[in-house]
Structures are given as C-alpha cells and as structure tokens.
C-alpha cells in the first residue's frame, strides 16, 4: 500500500503571497503542496519545481475557483486519484481586484470580484471541509484584507467580498471547532506584490507606522504558524499583518 501523503492546498499559489505561503508550508511543516492557478502556468510550474527540490511532492491544478462545478470536479477527481492522501490545510488565497468608484461600477466588476473572492472561498472550502471533519483535524486559513474590516474608497466590491469571507470565517469556526478543525483569517495590509505594484508606495508608507510595505514571506510565516499544531487553540480570528495600521 502506498504511503499516505499529507497535503496543503493553496489557491492562487503561483505568485505573490500564494507562492510564498506554498513554499513556507513545505519548508516549515513538510507539507506536500497542491496549488491552484488560473492563468500563470509557467509561474505555477516554477513553484512546483522549487517544492520538489525540497524532496516533497507538488502539483499545480488549473482551476478558476469562481466556477463551482469545475472547481468541485477538479478537486473530486484529485481526491479519487489520491485516495491514500489527505488535504489537511486549505489556504484560500486566490483573489482579484477591480477597483473603481461605486457610482460608476460596472456589473462585471462587481460580479467577478465577488465570484472569485467570496464564491471561490465557498467552492473550495465546501468541497474539502468534510474530509477534515472525518479526520478530526484540519486548518482553513483565509487570506482577507484590511479593506474587508475597515472598507476602502474605490473598493466597495473588494471590501464587500473580503468582509463576507471574514464573516464566514467566524461562523464556520464555531460550527467545526469541536472536530479540531480551525478556521482563521489573515488580513494583510500593504504587501509588495503584483497587486500593489501600481500603488504610490512612497506616499502610502507615510500612513503606515512601520514606514514600509510588508513582504509576502512575512505573511507566509504567519500562515505557517496558523497551520501548525502550535495554533490548536486559535480559531475564528482575524489576524492583521499591516505594519501597525489601525484596523
């Protein structure tokens, strides 16, 4: 019989925060990695290569997490093909922004942001939570945003989506804590990634007590801790990592 492998699934794991999380979970906790990507195939394959160099297994699945049936089909197929393996950790990281003032917001900008950020959480989590409950161990870590807590002008759609995930985090944590499955949210502030490269970093730094943007690796270290057994008694929390911005 094949040896059981334990996996962490990181959605949107091909670059930025997702890439850093995938690598850190492999390095710190020896998890094999299953990552999803939408368009960045070469970047995803590079992450897989880096993890395999750590003598761990890694796979990249092309999934549009906003598409419920396709997401469920891909994950169910993987679970059928890997019946001896277990996904213990789910990091809901995949997300998009489409900013603009609400008064002029196009329907597509609203629908796409809610579908990827909020429906994506549902589509992945609802598919994978039952095996965690049966195993009586699991970690669900949702990457949200400061925007979901305090709101942000020009991001009504994004703020709504992330606020929805925050509410879901708190509610789901209460439902499943007895089965030793924790659910937490990590809310980054300004982090140096592709999503923030068009922002005016020089000016925005003035609003941050730490006087700098964070790094994806700093977010990944926090996620790695929450995925570990050191965080057994932490659930239903929104943990901010933002250099001291009041939240």
PDB file of C-alpha atoms in Angstrom:
ATOM      1  CA  UNK A   1       0.000   0.000   0.000  1.00  0.00           C
ATOM      2  CA  UNK A   2       1.272   3.475  -0.872  1.00  0.00           C
ATOM      3  CA  UNK A   3       2.389   5.668   1.979  1.00  0.00           C
ATOM      4  CA  UNK A   4      -0.100   8.369   2.907  1.00  0.00           C
ATOM      5  CA  UNK A   5       0.974  11.866   1.928  1.00  0.00           C
ATOM      6  CA  UNK A   6      -0.318  14.939   3.725  1.00  0.00           C
ATOM      7  CA  UNK A   7      -1.023  17.990   1.593  1.00  0.00           C
ATOM      8  CA  UNK A   8      -1.695  21.677   1.924  1.00  0.00           C
ATOM      9  CA  UNK A   9      -3.766  23.249  -0.836  1.00  0.00           C
ATOM     10  CA  UNK A  10      -3.007  26.883  -1.645  1.00  0.00           C
ATOM     11  CA  UNK A  11      -5.322  28.578  -4.123  1.00  0.00           C
ATOM     12  CA  UNK A  12      -3.715  31.228  -6.286  1.00  0.00           C
ATOM     13  CA  UNK A  13      -0.368  29.729  -5.394  1.00  0.00           C
ATOM     14  CA  UNK A  14       1.643  30.673  -8.472  1.00  0.00           C
ATOM     15  CA  UNK A  15       2.946  34.079  -7.360  1.00  0.00           C
ATOM     16  CA  UNK A  16       2.971  36.749  -4.679  1.00  0.00           C
ATOM     17  CA  UNK A  17       1.552  35.838  -1.281  1.00  0.00           C
ATOM     18  CA  UNK A  18       0.262  32.467  -2.503  1.00  0.00           C
ATOM     19  CA  UNK A  19       3.666  31.414  -3.789  1.00  0.00           C
ATOM     20  CA  UNK A  20       5.355  32.432  -0.528  1.00  0.00           C
ATOM     21  CA  UNK A  21       2.761  30.504   1.504  1.00  0.00           C
ATOM     22  CA  UNK A  22       3.158  27.345  -0.576  1.00  0.00           C
ATOM     23  CA  UNK A  23       6.925  27.385  -0.137  1.00  0.00           C
ATOM     24  CA  UNK A  24       6.768  28.166   3.582  1.00  0.00           C
ATOM     25  CA  UNK A  25       4.288  25.374   4.360  1.00  0.00           C
ATOM     26  CA  UNK A  26       6.612  22.971   2.587  1.00  0.00           C
ATOM     27  CA  UNK A  27       9.739  24.236   4.345  1.00  0.00           C
ATOM     28  CA  UNK A  28       8.340  24.611   7.866  1.00  0.00           C
ATOM     29  CA  UNK A  29       5.793  21.799   8.099  1.00  0.00           C
ATOM     30  CA  UNK A  30       6.931  19.369   5.394  1.00  0.00           C
ATOM     31  CA  UNK A  31       3.608  19.522   3.625  1.00  0.00           C
ATOM     32  CA  UNK A  32       3.302  18.305   0.072  1.00  0.00           C
ATOM     33  CA  UNK A  33       1.674  21.103  -1.892  1.00  0.00           C
ATOM     34  CA  UNK A  34      -1.318  21.242  -4.171  1.00  0.00           C
ATOM     35  CA  UNK A  35      -1.633  24.693  -5.677  1.00  0.00           C
ATOM     36  CA  UNK A  36      -4.205  26.170  -7.996  1.00  0.00           C
ATOM     37  CA  UNK A  37      -3.624  28.763 -10.673  1.00  0.00           C
ATOM     38  CA  UNK A  38      -5.800  30.360 -13.317  1.00  0.00           C
ATOM     39  CA  UNK A  39      -3.528  31.830 -15.990  1.00  0.00           C
ATOM     40  CA  UNK A  40       0.046  31.766 -14.671  1.00  0.00           C
ATOM     41  CA  UNK A  41       1.019  28.247 -15.766  1.00  0.00           C
ATOM     42  CA  UNK A  42       4.774  28.851 -16.049  1.00  0.00           C
ATOM     43  CA  UNK A  43       4.899  30.553 -12.653  1.00  0.00           C
ATOM     44  CA  UNK A  44       2.915  27.700 -11.098  1.00  0.00           C
ATOM     45  CA  UNK A  45       5.262  25.124 -12.606  1.00  0.00           C
ATOM     46  CA  UNK A  46       8.231  27.020 -11.182  1.00  0.00           C
ATOM     47  CA  UNK A  47       6.746  26.829  -7.674  1.00  0.00           C
ATOM     48  CA  UNK A  48       6.161  23.101  -8.149  1.00  0.00           C
ATOM     49  CA  UNK A  49       9.801  22.703  -9.180  1.00  0.00           C
ATOM     50  CA  UNK A  50      11.060  24.586  -6.098  1.00  0.00           C
ATOM     51  CA  UNK A  51       8.993  22.416  -3.771  1.00  0.00           C
ATOM     52  CA  UNK A  52      10.144  19.199  -5.421  1.00  0.00           C
ATOM     53  CA  UNK A  53      13.710  20.332  -4.782  1.00  0.00           C
ATOM     54  CA  UNK A  54      12.817  20.058  -1.079  1.00  0.00           C
ATOM     55  CA  UNK A  55      12.118  16.343  -1.661  1.00  0.00           C
ATOM     56  CA  UNK A  56       8.386  16.881  -1.337  1.00  0.00           C
ATOM     57  CA  UNK A  57       5.607  16.310  -3.817  1.00  0.00           C
ATOM     58  CA  UNK A  58       3.825  19.199  -5.514  1.00  0.00           C
ATOM     59  CA  UNK A  59       1.168  19.585  -8.174  1.00  0.00           C
ATOM     60  CA  UNK A  60      -0.426  22.559  -9.911  1.00  0.00           C
ATOM     61  CA  UNK A  61      -4.079  22.435 -10.947  1.00  0.00           C
ATOM     62  CA  UNK A  62      -5.517  24.954 -13.367  1.00  0.00           C
ATOM     63  CA  UNK A  63      -8.793  25.960 -11.724  1.00  0.00           C
ATOM     64  CA  UNK A  64     -10.956  29.060 -11.973  1.00  0.00           C
ATOM     65  CA  UNK A  65     -12.172  28.984  -8.372  1.00  0.00           C
ATOM     66  CA  UNK A  66     -15.144  31.202  -9.252  1.00  0.00           C
ATOM     67  CA  UNK A  67     -16.615  28.309 -11.274  1.00  0.00           C
ATOM     68  CA  UNK A  68     -18.341  25.990  -8.808  1.00  0.00           C
ATOM     69  CA  UNK A  69     -18.900  22.893 -10.912  1.00  0.00           C
ATOM     70  CA  UNK A  70     -15.436  22.973 -12.470  1.00  0.00           C
ATOM     71  CA  UNK A  71     -13.775  23.501  -9.080  1.00  0.00           C
ATOM     72  CA  UNK A  72     -15.652  20.633  -7.458  1.00  0.00           C
ATOM     73  CA  UNK A  73     -14.992  18.342 -10.411  1.00  0.00           C
ATOM     74  CA  UNK A  74     -11.228  19.047 -10.344  1.00  0.00           C
ATOM     75  CA  UNK A  75     -10.909  18.553  -6.584  1.00  0.00           C
ATOM     76  CA  UNK A  76     -13.091  15.437  -6.504  1.00  0.00           C
ATOM     77  CA  UNK A  77     -11.050  13.961  -9.344  1.00  0.00           C
ATOM     78  CA  UNK A  78      -7.823  14.660  -7.469  1.00  0.00           C
ATOM     79  CA  UNK A  79      -9.197  13.097  -4.291  1.00  0.00           C
ATOM     80  CA  UNK A  80     -10.308   9.991  -6.204  1.00  0.00           C
ATOM     81  CA  UNK A  81      -6.889   9.645  -7.808  1.00  0.00           C
ATOM     82  CA  UNK A  82      -5.174  10.237  -4.442  1.00  0.00           C
ATOM     83  CA  UNK A  83      -7.397   8.255  -2.105  1.00  0.00           C
ATOM     84  CA  UNK A  84      -4.465   7.431   0.187  1.00  0.00           C
ATOM     85  CA  UNK A  85      -3.549  11.105   0.586  1.00  0.00           C
ATOM     86  CA  UNK A  86      -5.066  13.783   2.801  1.00  0.00           C
ATOM     87  CA  UNK A  87      -5.514  17.531   2.364  1.00  0.00           C
ATOM     88  CA  UNK A  88      -5.041  18.810   5.919  1.00  0.00           C
ATOM     89  CA  UNK A  89      -4.586  22.501   5.189  1.00  0.00           C
ATOM     90  CA  UNK A  90      -6.589  24.753   2.889  1.00  0.00           C
ATOM     91  CA  UNK A  91      -5.384  28.291   2.240  1.00  0.00           C
ATOM     92  CA  UNK A  92      -7.987  30.341   0.391  1.00  0.00           C
ATOM     93  CA  UNK A  93      -5.687  32.880  -1.196  1.00  0.00           C
ATOM     94  CA  UNK A  94      -6.963  33.273  -4.773  1.00  0.00           C
ATOM     95  CA  UNK A  95      -8.358  36.747  -5.295  1.00  0.00           C
ATOM     96  CA  UNK A  96      -8.725  39.607  -7.733  1.00  0.00           C
ATOM     97  CA  UNK A  97      -9.356  43.333  -7.571  1.00  0.00           C
ATOM     98  CA  UNK A  98     -11.211  45.557 -10.000  1.00  0.00           C
ATOM     99  CA  UNK A  99     -11.215  48.960  -8.333  1.00  0.00           C
ATOM    100  CA  UNK A 100     -13.332  51.979  -9.132  1.00  0.00           C
ATOM    101  CA  UNK A 101     -15.853  54.308  -7.566  1.00  0.00           C
ATOM    102  CA  UNK A 102     -19.120  52.540  -6.817  1.00  0.00           C
ATOM    103  CA  UNK A 103     -21.294  55.091  -8.584  1.00  0.00           C
ATOM    104  CA  UNK A 104     -19.690  54.134 -11.902  1.00  0.00           C
ATOM    105  CA  UNK A 105     -19.093  50.463 -11.148  1.00  0.00           C
ATOM    106  CA  UNK A 106     -19.856  48.052 -13.955  1.00  0.00           C
ATOM    107  CA  UNK A 107     -21.803  44.886 -13.191  1.00  0.00           C
ATOM    108  CA  UNK A 108     -18.888  42.760 -14.378  1.00  0.00           C
ATOM    109  CA  UNK A 109     -16.529  44.419 -11.891  1.00  0.00           C
ATOM    110  CA  UNK A 110     -18.902  43.608  -9.049  1.00  0.00           C
ATOM    111  CA  UNK A 111     -19.718  40.080 -10.207  1.00  0.00           C
ATOM    112  CA  UNK A 112     -16.163  38.968 -10.976  1.00  0.00           C
ATOM    113  CA  UNK A 113     -14.672  40.230  -7.709  1.00  0.00           C
ATOM    114  CA  UNK A 114     -17.420  38.655  -5.592  1.00  0.00           C
ATOM    115  CA  UNK A 115     -17.260  35.423  -7.596  1.00  0.00           C
ATOM    116  CA  UNK A 116     -13.505  34.927  -7.220  1.00  0.00           C
ATOM    117  CA  UNK A 117     -13.003  36.198  -3.679  1.00  0.00           C
ATOM    118  CA  UNK A 118     -16.214  35.084  -1.941  1.00  0.00           C
ATOM    119  CA  UNK A 119     -17.658  32.308  -4.083  1.00  0.00           C
ATOM    120  CA  UNK A 120     -14.131  30.949  -4.500  1.00  0.00           C
ATOM    121  CA  UNK A 121     -13.902  30.541  -0.726  1.00  0.00           C
ATOM    122  CA  UNK A 122     -17.191  28.630  -0.744  1.00  0.00           C
ATOM    123  CA  UNK A 123     -16.381  26.463  -3.745  1.00  0.00           C
ATOM    124  CA  UNK A 124     -13.074  25.241  -2.317  1.00  0.00           C
ATOM    125  CA  UNK A 125     -13.975  25.047   1.361  1.00  0.00           C
ATOM    126  CA  UNK A 126     -17.337  23.347   0.973  1.00  0.00           C
ATOM    127  CA  UNK A 127     -15.686  20.647  -1.136  1.00  0.00           C
ATOM    128  CA  UNK A 128     -12.795  19.975   1.243  1.00  0.00           C
ATOM    129  CA  UNK A 129     -14.172  20.503   4.746  1.00  0.00           C
ATOM    130  CA  UNK A 130     -15.995  17.180   5.141  1.00  0.00           C
ATOM    131  CA  UNK A 131     -12.842  15.029   4.894  1.00  0.00           C
ATOM    132  CA  UNK A 132     -11.197  17.268   7.505  1.00  0.00           C
ATOM    133  CA  UNK A 133     -14.140  16.749   9.850  1.00  0.00           C
ATOM    134  CA  UNK A 134     -13.982  12.984   9.374  1.00  0.00           C
ATOM    135  CA  UNK A 135     -10.230  13.029  10.080  1.00  0.00           C
ATOM    136  CA  UNK A 136     -10.788  15.262  13.135  1.00  0.00           C
ATOM    137  CA  UNK A 137      -8.015  17.599  12.069  1.00  0.00           C
ATOM    138  CA  UNK A 138      -7.747  20.444   9.634  1.00  0.00           C
ATOM    139  CA  UNK A 139      -6.704  24.014   9.046  1.00  0.00           C
ATOM    140  CA  UNK A 140      -8.649  26.513   6.944  1.00  0.00           C
ATOM    141  CA  UNK A 141      -6.858  29.834   6.531  1.00  0.00           C
ATOM    142  CA  UNK A 142      -8.497  32.593   4.537  1.00  0.00           C
ATOM    143  CA  UNK A 143      -6.474  35.470   3.134  1.00  0.00           C
ATOM    144  CA  UNK A 144      -8.656  38.541   3.512  1.00  0.00           C
ATOM    145  CA  UNK A 145      -7.732  42.219   3.654  1.00  0.00           C
ATOM    146  CA  UNK A 146      -7.725  45.341   5.746  1.00  0.00           C
ATOM    147  CA  UNK A 147     -10.340  46.517   3.224  1.00  0.00           C
ATOM    148  CA  UNK A 148     -12.720  43.841   4.498  1.00  0.00           C
ATOM    149  CA  UNK A 149     -12.508  45.186   8.048  1.00  0.00           C
ATOM    150  CA  UNK A 150     -12.488  48.966   7.591  1.00  0.00           C
ATOM    151  CA  UNK A 151     -13.578  49.407   3.984  1.00  0.00           C
ATOM    152  CA  UNK A 152     -11.672  51.368   1.398  1.00  0.00           C
ATOM    153  CA  UNK A 153     -12.874  54.026  -1.040  1.00  0.00           C
ATOM    154  CA  UNK A 154     -12.798  52.714  -4.592  1.00  0.00           C
ATOM    155  CA  UNK A 155     -13.047  49.130  -3.377  1.00  0.00           C
ATOM    156  CA  UNK A 156     -16.697  48.627  -2.476  1.00  0.00           C
ATOM    157  CA  UNK A 157     -16.746  45.328  -4.380  1.00  0.00           C
ATOM    158  CA  UNK A 158     -13.462  44.056  -2.922  1.00  0.00           C
ATOM    159  CA  UNK A 159     -14.342  45.247   0.587  1.00  0.00           C
ATOM    160  CA  UNK A 160     -17.718  43.504   0.370  1.00  0.00           C
ATOM    161  CA  UNK A 161     -16.150  40.253  -0.790  1.00  0.00           C
ATOM    162  CA  UNK A 162     -13.471  40.192   1.896  1.00  0.00           C
ATOM    163  CA  UNK A 163     -15.949  41.221   4.605  1.00  0.00           C
ATOM    164  CA  UNK A 164     -18.078  38.276   3.506  1.00  0.00           C
ATOM    165  CA  UNK A 165     -15.152  35.897   3.928  1.00  0.00           C
ATOM    166  CA  UNK A 166     -14.423  37.376   7.365  1.00  0.00           C
ATOM    167  CA  UNK A 167     -17.997  36.718   8.463  1.00  0.00           C
ATOM    168  CA  UNK A 168     -17.869  33.200   7.054  1.00  0.00           C
ATOM    169  CA  UNK A 169     -14.580  32.573   8.889  1.00  0.00           C
ATOM    170  CA  UNK A 170     -16.093  33.469  12.251  1.00  0.00           C
ATOM    171  CA  UNK A 171     -19.272  31.455  11.694  1.00  0.00           C
ATOM    172  CA  UNK A 172     -17.626  28.330  10.276  1.00  0.00           C
ATOM    173  CA  UNK A 173     -15.084  28.293  13.094  1.00  0.00           C
ATOM    174  CA  UNK A 174     -17.933  27.978  15.587  1.00  0.00           C
ATOM    175  CA  UNK A 175     -19.518  25.123  13.647  1.00  0.00           C
ATOM    176  CA  UNK A 176     -16.472  22.877  13.421  1.00  0.00           C
ATOM    177  CA  UNK A 177     -14.147  23.667  16.342  1.00  0.00           C
ATOM    178  CA  UNK A 178     -15.204  20.515  18.219  1.00  0.00           C
ATOM    179  CA  UNK A 179     -13.849  18.424  15.359  1.00  0.00           C
ATOM    180  CA  UNK A 180     -10.402  20.018  15.775  1.00  0.00           C
ATOM    181  CA  UNK A 181     -10.638  21.934  12.514  1.00  0.00           C
ATOM    182  CA  UNK A 182      -9.672  25.574  12.922  1.00  0.00           C
ATOM    183  CA  UNK A 183     -10.738  28.444  10.684  1.00  0.00           C
ATOM    184  CA  UNK A 184      -8.881  31.746  10.730  1.00  0.00           C
ATOM    185  CA  UNK A 185      -8.386  34.767   8.504  1.00  0.00           C
ATOM    186  CA  UNK A 186      -5.181  36.652   7.805  1.00  0.00           C
ATOM    187  CA  UNK A 187      -5.658  40.282   6.804  1.00  0.00           C
ATOM    188  CA  UNK A 188      -2.586  41.760   5.098  1.00  0.00           C
ATOM    189  CA  UNK A 189      -2.154  45.481   4.724  1.00  0.00           C
ATOM    190  CA  UNK A 190       0.148  46.799   2.000  1.00  0.00           C
ATOM    191  CA  UNK A 191       2.354  43.929   0.810  1.00  0.00           C
ATOM    192  CA  UNK A 192       4.875  44.110  -2.038  1.00  0.00           C
ATOM    193  CA  UNK A 193       3.190  42.007  -4.744  1.00  0.00           C
ATOM    194  CA  UNK A 194       1.873  42.346  -8.283  1.00  0.00           C
ATOM    195  CA  UNK A 195      -1.423  43.568  -6.840  1.00  0.00           C
ATOM    196  CA  UNK A 196       0.240  46.587  -5.218  1.00  0.00           C
ATOM    197  CA  UNK A 197       2.864  47.463  -7.837  1.00  0.00           C
ATOM    198  CA  UNK A 198       0.750  50.305  -9.262  1.00  0.00           C
ATOM    199  CA  UNK A 199       0.226  51.960  -5.886  1.00  0.00           C
ATOM    200  CA  UNK A 200       2.175  55.024  -4.791  1.00  0.00           C
ATOM    201  CA  UNK A 201       4.385  53.302  -2.239  1.00  0.00           C
ATOM    202  CA  UNK A 202       6.294  56.457  -1.296  1.00  0.00           C
ATOM    203  CA  UNK A 203       3.109  58.256  -0.239  1.00  0.00           C
ATOM    204  CA  UNK A 204       1.363  55.245   1.276  1.00  0.00           C
ATOM    205  CA  UNK A 205       4.350  54.454   3.501  1.00  0.00           C
ATOM    206  CA  UNK A 206       3.548  57.665   5.384  1.00  0.00           C
ATOM    207  CA  UNK A 207       0.262  56.107   6.542  1.00  0.00           C
ATOM    208  CA  UNK A 208       1.987  53.001   7.926  1.00  0.00           C
ATOM    209  CA  UNK A 209       3.553  53.213  11.412  1.00  0.00           C
ATOM    210  CA  UNK A 210       6.262  50.732  10.361  1.00  0.00           C
ATOM    211  CA  UNK A 211       7.023  53.057   7.409  1.00  0.00           C
ATOM    212  CA  UNK A 212       7.245  50.281   4.816  1.00  0.00           C
ATOM    213  CA  UNK A 213       5.272  47.728   2.832  1.00  0.00           C
ATOM    214  CA  UNK A 214       5.351  44.147   4.097  1.00  0.00           C
ATOM    215  CA  UNK A 215       6.721  41.155   2.219  1.00  0.00           C
ATOM    216  CA  UNK A 216       4.912  38.007   1.069  1.00  0.00           C
ATOM    217  CA  UNK A 217       7.296  35.982   3.219  1.00  0.00           C
ATOM    218  CA  UNK A 218       6.130  37.779   6.365  1.00  0.00           C
ATOM    219  CA  UNK A 219       2.533  36.846   5.568  1.00  0.00           C
ATOM    220  CA  UNK A 220       3.630  33.284   4.810  1.00  0.00           C
ATOM    221  CA  UNK A 221       5.318  32.953   8.211  1.00  0.00           C
ATOM    222  CA  UNK A 222       2.045  33.863   9.925  1.00  0.00           C
ATOM    223  CA  UNK A 223       0.057  31.401   7.810  1.00  0.00           C
ATOM    224  CA  UNK A 224       2.617  28.684   8.541  1.00  0.00           C
ATOM    225  CA  UNK A 225       2.168  29.243  12.277  1.00  0.00           C
ATOM    226  CA  UNK A 226      -1.624  29.068  11.996  1.00  0.00           C
ATOM    227  CA  UNK A 227      -1.306  25.823  10.018  1.00  0.00           C
ATOM    228  CA  UNK A 228       0.883  24.253  12.693  1.00  0.00           C
ATOM    229  CA  UNK A 229      -0.183  22.389  15.816  1.00  0.00           C
ATOM    230  CA  UNK A 230       1.120  25.336  17.838  1.00  0.00           C
ATOM    231  CA  UNK A 231      -2.094  27.118  16.816  1.00  0.00           C
ATOM    232  CA  UNK A 232      -4.508  24.422  18.027  1.00  0.00           C
ATOM    233  CA  UNK A 233      -6.420  26.845  20.282  1.00  0.00           C
ATOM    234  CA  UNK A 234      -6.697  29.698  17.779  1.00  0.00           C
ATOM    235  CA  UNK A 235      -9.872  29.723  15.706  1.00  0.00           C
ATOM    236  CA  UNK A 236     -12.410  32.236  14.442  1.00  0.00           C
ATOM    237  CA  UNK A 237      -9.839  35.020  14.452  1.00  0.00           C
ATOM    238  CA  UNK A 238      -8.902  37.758  12.004  1.00  0.00           C
ATOM    239  CA  UNK A 239      -5.191  38.406  12.418  1.00  0.00           C
ATOM    240  CA  UNK A 240      -3.868  41.603  10.903  1.00  0.00           C
ATOM    241  CA  UNK A 241      -0.404  41.920   9.448  1.00  0.00           C
ATOM    242  CA  UNK A 242      -0.133  45.511   8.324  1.00  0.00           C
ATOM    243  CA  UNK A 243       2.756  47.322   9.965  1.00  0.00           C
ATOM    244  CA  UNK A 244       0.563  48.934  12.612  1.00  0.00           C
ATOM    245  CA  UNK A 245      -2.247  50.476  10.559  1.00  0.00           C
ATOM    246  CA  UNK A 246      -5.193  50.866  12.915  1.00  0.00           C
ATOM    247  CA  UNK A 247      -7.818  48.295  11.988  1.00  0.00           C
TER     248      UNK A 247
END
